[in-house]
Amino acid sequence: MKPCYVFGNWKMYLDYQESVDLAKKIATMFSTPPEGVKMAVFPSAIAFHRVAEVLSSTTIAVGAQNTCWVEKGAYTGEVSAHTYRDLGATYTLIGHSERRHIFHETNHEVRQKLESALSVGLIPVICVGETLAERREGKVDETIEAQIRSAFTEVSVPANNAIIVAYEPVWAINTGEACHPAEAERVHALIKRLVAGLTDGLVVPVLYGGSVDVHNIAEFLAEESIDGVLVGGASVKSDVWFDLVSQAAA
Ligand code: PGA
């Protein structure tokens, strides 16, 4: 059975103590790991180390929300991929839509961050997705293709083949208006075809993100090309998280 990914992006929703408390709660909730589910949480940079320590005795992985593309140097305010790796990160989000649209990260920077993450052995979770304007103009496939091409063209794929893509339509993030599962399925299949074509047939897990909650997670996970979910707002309440993971396990 292929694993189902349930990833929680805590964004800047929680302060330090709230992050540690949530990590302790979910560590207790999942002292017996649910079968077939790969769980990971992405705490803030400041809470990362302590959350990683709390979860180190569990099967819940931790990831960075963002990493710099260089290892060391004069980059005020940035944190490198290798620092996160040394503190226990398995994954890093790259090119989350809030990074692209609020902090103006470009496809070029996403590519640089991807290479840096791969070089230190982190598993990148590359986020792609169209804006509402792009969808209205019928440019969904074009936008996704440009983002995927920029990330994957001539990328040197690691031996463990570990790269994940998250399809997160910008208009669906934090709006309560999720993408229709059938449309998400169509875009996921497109992403898989594009990645396989740009690499030597690499098969990447593709996660859906954008207003996933307890009412719609099952519909997404029922789709053939949807390998899991990247959850924002619904990931920071322990009882909701428990419900999401339990549905994924079922
Ligand atoms: P959301 O965020 O679930 O709150 O819409 C998803 C994400 O940004 O990863």
PDB file of N, CA and C in Angstrom, residues 30-64:
ATOM      1  N   PHE A  30      -0.480  10.219  19.187  1.00  0.00           N
ATOM      2  CA  PHE A  30      -0.006   9.247  18.201  1.00  0.00           C
ATOM      3  C   PHE A  30       1.176   8.443  18.733  1.00  0.00           C
ATOM      4  N   SER A  31       1.092   8.078  20.010  1.00  0.00           N
ATOM      5  CA  SER A  31       2.172   7.242  20.550  1.00  0.00           C
ATOM      6  C   SER A  31       2.170   5.897  19.812  1.00  0.00           C
ATOM      7  N   THR A  32       0.993   5.462  19.340  1.00  0.00           N
ATOM      8  CA  THR A  32       0.940   4.331  18.410  1.00  0.00           C
ATOM      9  C   THR A  32       0.693   4.942  17.033  1.00  0.00           C
ATOM     10  N   PRO A  33       1.670   4.852  16.127  1.00  0.00           N
ATOM     11  CA  PRO A  33       1.506   5.539  14.837  1.00  0.00           C
ATOM     12  C   PRO A  33       0.406   4.905  13.985  1.00  0.00           C
ATOM     13  N   PRO A  34      -0.410   5.725  13.329  1.00  0.00           N
ATOM     14  CA  PRO A  34      -1.448   5.184  12.454  1.00  0.00           C
ATOM     15  C   PRO A  34      -0.814   4.527  11.231  1.00  0.00           C
ATOM     16  N   GLU A  35      -1.296   3.363  10.884  1.00  0.00           N
ATOM     17  CA  GLU A  35      -0.680   2.613   9.794  1.00  0.00           C
ATOM     18  C   GLU A  35      -0.891   3.297   8.436  1.00  0.00           C
ATOM     19  N   GLY A  36       0.160   3.330   7.665  1.00  0.00           N
ATOM     20  CA  GLY A  36       0.044   3.833   6.292  1.00  0.00           C
ATOM     21  C   GLY A  36       0.068   5.345   6.159  1.00  0.00           C
ATOM     22  N   VAL A  37       0.172   6.068   7.286  1.00  0.00           N
ATOM     23  CA  VAL A  37       0.155   7.535   7.204  1.00  0.00           C
ATOM     24  C   VAL A  37       1.541   8.090   7.513  1.00  0.00           C
ATOM     25  N   LYS A  38       2.027   8.945   6.635  1.00  0.00           N
ATOM     26  CA  LYS A  38       3.287   9.653   6.887  1.00  0.00           C
ATOM     27  C   LYS A  38       2.915  11.050   7.354  1.00  0.00           C
ATOM     28  N   MET A  39       3.197  11.308   8.620  1.00  0.00           N
ATOM     29  CA  MET A  39       2.804  12.581   9.206  1.00  0.00           C
ATOM     30  C   MET A  39       4.026  13.480   9.351  1.00  0.00           C
ATOM     31  N   ALA A  40       3.838  14.769   9.106  1.00  0.00           N
ATOM     32  CA  ALA A  40       4.911  15.730   9.384  1.00  0.00           C
ATOM     33  C   ALA A  40       4.285  17.059   9.755  1.00  0.00           C
ATOM     34  N   VAL A  41       4.984  17.798  10.620  1.00  0.00           N
ATOM     35  CA  VAL A  41       4.528  19.153  10.947  1.00  0.00           C
ATOM     36  C   VAL A  41       5.658  20.140  10.646  1.00  0.00           C
ATOM     37  N   PHE A  42       5.250  21.357  10.318  1.00  0.00           N
ATOM     38  CA  PHE A  42       6.188  22.408   9.917  1.00  0.00           C
ATOM     39  C   PHE A  42       6.002  23.597  10.855  1.00  0.00           C
ATOM     40  N   PRO A  43       6.738  23.590  11.991  1.00  0.00           N
ATOM     41  CA  PRO A  43       6.602  24.695  12.953  1.00  0.00           C
ATOM     42  C   PRO A  43       7.388  25.934  12.515  1.00  0.00           C
ATOM     43  N   SER A  44       7.201  27.007  13.271  1.00  0.00           N
ATOM     44  CA  SER A  44       7.954  28.230  12.972  1.00  0.00           C
ATOM     45  C   SER A  44       9.447  27.983  13.198  1.00  0.00           C
ATOM     46  N   ALA A  45      10.282  28.845  12.647  1.00  0.00           N
ATOM     47  CA  ALA A  45      11.728  28.675  12.781  1.00  0.00           C
ATOM     48  C   ALA A  45      12.138  28.665  14.260  1.00  0.00           C
ATOM     49  N   ILE A  46      11.519  29.534  15.044  1.00  0.00           N
ATOM     50  CA  ILE A  46      11.950  29.677  16.436  1.00  0.00           C
ATOM     51  C   ILE A  46      11.528  28.474  17.289  1.00  0.00           C
ATOM     52  N   ALA A  47      10.412  27.838  16.938  1.00  0.00           N
ATOM     53  CA  ALA A  47       9.932  26.689  17.719  1.00  0.00           C
ATOM     54  C   ALA A  47      10.482  25.373  17.183  1.00  0.00           C
ATOM     55  N   PHE A  48      11.141  25.440  16.031  1.00  0.00           N
ATOM     56  CA  PHE A  48      11.520  24.207  15.341  1.00  0.00           C
ATOM     57  C   PHE A  48      12.322  23.245  16.225  1.00  0.00           C
ATOM     58  N   HIS A  49      13.375  23.754  16.862  1.00  0.00           N
ATOM     59  CA  HIS A  49      14.279  22.882  17.594  1.00  0.00           C
ATOM     60  C   HIS A  49      13.569  22.129  18.716  1.00  0.00           C
ATOM     61  N   ARG A  50      12.781  22.864  19.487  1.00  0.00           N
ATOM     62  CA  ARG A  50      12.107  22.233  20.637  1.00  0.00           C
ATOM     63  C   ARG A  50      11.027  21.252  20.152  1.00  0.00           C
ATOM     64  N   VAL A  51      10.293  21.631  19.097  1.00  0.00           N
ATOM     65  CA  VAL A  51       9.259  20.732  18.556  1.00  0.00           C
ATOM     66  C   VAL A  51       9.922  19.445  18.034  1.00  0.00           C
ATOM     67  N   ALA A  52      11.055  19.591  17.378  1.00  0.00           N
ATOM     68  CA  ALA A  52      11.768  18.413  16.865  1.00  0.00           C
ATOM     69  C   ALA A  52      12.187  17.505  18.020  1.00  0.00           C
ATOM     70  N   GLU A  53      12.625  18.112  19.124  1.00  0.00           N
ATOM     71  CA  GLU A  53      13.005  17.301  20.299  1.00  0.00           C
ATOM     72  C   GLU A  53      11.798  16.561  20.862  1.00  0.00           C
ATOM     73  N   VAL A  54      10.683  17.269  20.981  1.00  0.00           N
ATOM     74  CA  VAL A  54       9.468  16.654  21.549  1.00  0.00           C
ATOM     75  C   VAL A  54       9.012  15.479  20.678  1.00  0.00           C
ATOM     76  N   LEU A  55       9.133  15.630  19.362  1.00  0.00           N
ATOM     77  CA  LEU A  55       8.614  14.595  18.455  1.00  0.00           C
ATOM     78  C   LEU A  55       9.652  13.526  18.107  1.00  0.00           C
ATOM     79  N   SER A  56      10.871  13.678  18.653  1.00  0.00           N
ATOM     80  CA  SER A  56      11.934  12.755  18.239  1.00  0.00           C
ATOM     81  C   SER A  56      11.666  11.306  18.642  1.00  0.00           C
ATOM     82  N   SER A  57      10.824  11.108  19.634  1.00  0.00           N
ATOM     83  CA  SER A  57      10.531   9.728  20.056  1.00  0.00           C
ATOM     84  C   SER A  57       9.299   9.178  19.335  1.00  0.00           C
ATOM     85  N   THR A  58       8.780   9.914  18.362  1.00  0.00           N
ATOM     86  CA  THR A  58       7.575   9.474  17.638  1.00  0.00           C
ATOM     87  C   THR A  58       7.927   9.240  16.166  1.00  0.00           C
ATOM     88  N   THR A  59       6.915   8.837  15.388  1.00  0.00           N
ATOM     89  CA  THR A  59       7.156   8.701  13.938  1.00  0.00           C
ATOM     90  C   THR A  59       6.725   9.967  13.201  1.00  0.00           C
ATOM     91  N   ILE A  60       6.382  11.015  13.946  1.00  0.00           N
ATOM     92  CA  ILE A  60       5.969  12.274  13.306  1.00  0.00           C
ATOM     93  C   ILE A  60       7.227  13.063  12.921  1.00  0.00           C
ATOM     94  N   ALA A  61       7.374  13.322  11.643  1.00  0.00           N
ATOM     95  CA  ALA A  61       8.560  14.046  11.164  1.00  0.00           C
ATOM     96  C   ALA A  61       8.341  15.556  11.304  1.00  0.00           C
ATOM     97  N   VAL A  62       9.444  16.286  11.245  1.00  0.00           N
ATOM     98  CA  VAL A  62       9.344  17.748  11.273  1.00  0.00           C
ATOM     99  C   VAL A  62      10.008  18.322  10.021  1.00  0.00           C
ATOM    100  N   GLY A  63       9.493  19.465   9.595  1.00  0.00           N
ATOM    101  CA  GLY A  63      10.050  20.114   8.421  1.00  0.00           C
ATOM    102  C   GLY A  63      10.156  21.609   8.635  1.00  0.00           C
ATOM    103  N   ALA A  64      10.965  22.237   7.800  1.00  0.00           N
ATOM    104  CA  ALA A  64      11.117  23.697   7.824  1.00  0.00           C
ATOM    105  C   ALA A  64      10.050  24.312   6.926  1.00  0.00           C
TER     106      ALA A  64
END
